[in-house]
Amino acid sequence: MQLLFCRQMNRFRSRICAQVRLRTGIRTLLLMCLSGMAVAATEDQASLSQKLQDAVPAGVRLVVAEQSDQFSIPWKISGLGANAPYNITFANFNGGPAVLEALVAGAVDVGFIGEAPLPIALAAGVKDLKVIAAIANPGSPGNIFLVAQPGSGIQKASDLAGKTIAYPPGTGRHMILSGILHSAGLDIRKDIRNVALAGSEVAPTFASRSVDAAIVLGQQLFRLGSPPIIEDGTGHNWGLNVLVTRQSVLDDPDKVRALADLTRRAVQVLNWQQRHAAQWINASYVKQQGLTYEQGKYLYDKSGLGTYYPIENRLRQVYQQIADGLYETGALQKKVTVDPFLDARFNDIVVAQNRLDGMVPKPLANDRHAVIASQGAQTPATDAKADVAPIALARPALAAP
């Protein structure tokens, strides 16, 4: 027994030492790449990308979960995913909860989700999750809208008491709906009639007039015609999207090296989208979602894309505020602590790639919530007003069916 115990301890020490060497190696690579301020940015870029790429051994595979092709589209059209030193496969899912389910089941290695699914999963007892990178878009409505049936008499959020509202549980839309109702003095758990649906079923259910209201995405808004908008996601949402994996994936040194390269490319891809807005609108909103260019530009201009931030104290505070807000507004049944599930090992890569791309993230401060005034108007900088009537926006013409 003693011999067996000693062997197990030796294997444990070896694994810990390997993980320490891996983290130290990645940090050393970054320091080597970024030293010498006189070096041209293009040379820095080539050095950083090449060293991370060369660190990945042959034969590594990554399965990346996404939603609505939102990562694979720019990965491909930008050309920045070319020559990745691993076999990458993209898997599409309908909503963050489905991504986490596949991740926990081992069907994918890493995936993109919004800000609400992780705290909700933690409250449900899921533990084998680690966030390794984060995008934030503070002040954005997140292209999420709470709409009411035309002619329903619903003029403000407080009018939704006792009404049927369709939403996808465990998602960012769930979180935003909870926040809107809370601001109007309503509790999502007891003051409305919940109609919990899969994300793809919310808009069709609203279109059939089976519910009084629904929380919908921007592209769904156009498909529905011109329903009155009660409120949008501004101030109830940080525009946080995270790259999440399993601890068991992080225990594999080869996978970690691949994730280091993937993280750098993901930052570069998002920064490319910022500089090529028209190309991104055409590829995503027009070709993939079937909207007109004008509709896509309207949604892009309203919400933007966000930026990658290092997982530092301020972002940790923000994520905990999100989790606390989910509990306070009734979307969570118990409080959770997010910090143990945030892994900062790739922070230097995020900072380095942003610097090379000339991208400076704006301060993480969320704007106060306000109802949309009009398509072209600025969002008022006043407090949220529960007594403001809904606005029917003047929108670009709908695409032909």
Tab-separated table of N, CA and C in Angstrom, residues 48 179 233 249 270 335 374:
chain	number	residue	atom	x	y	z
A	48	LEU	N	5.039	36.639	-31.848
A	48	LEU	CA	4.065	36.117	-30.887
A	48	LEU	C	3.283	34.961	-31.490
A	179	GLY	N	-34.149	41.550	-15.116
A	179	GLY	CA	-33.736	42.897	-14.727
A	179	GLY	C	-34.768	43.952	-15.067
A	233	GLY	N	-31.950	45.856	-23.743
A	233	GLY	CA	-31.068	45.312	-22.719
A	233	GLY	C	-30.102	46.279	-22.095
A	249	VAL	N	-9.919	19.595	-19.476
A	249	VAL	CA	-9.199	20.031	-20.678
A	249	VAL	C	-7.930	20.771	-20.272
A	270	LEU	N	-11.646	39.174	-33.351
A	270	LEU	CA	-12.608	40.186	-32.913
A	270	LEU	C	-12.125	41.585	-33.265
A	335	LYS	N	-27.446	32.118	-4.250
A	335	LYS	CA	-26.264	32.897	-4.593
A	335	LYS	C	-25.112	31.970	-4.986
A	374	SER	N	-35.409	56.418	-30.350
A	374	SER	CA	-35.674	56.281	-31.782
A	374	SER	C	-34.470	55.631	-32.419
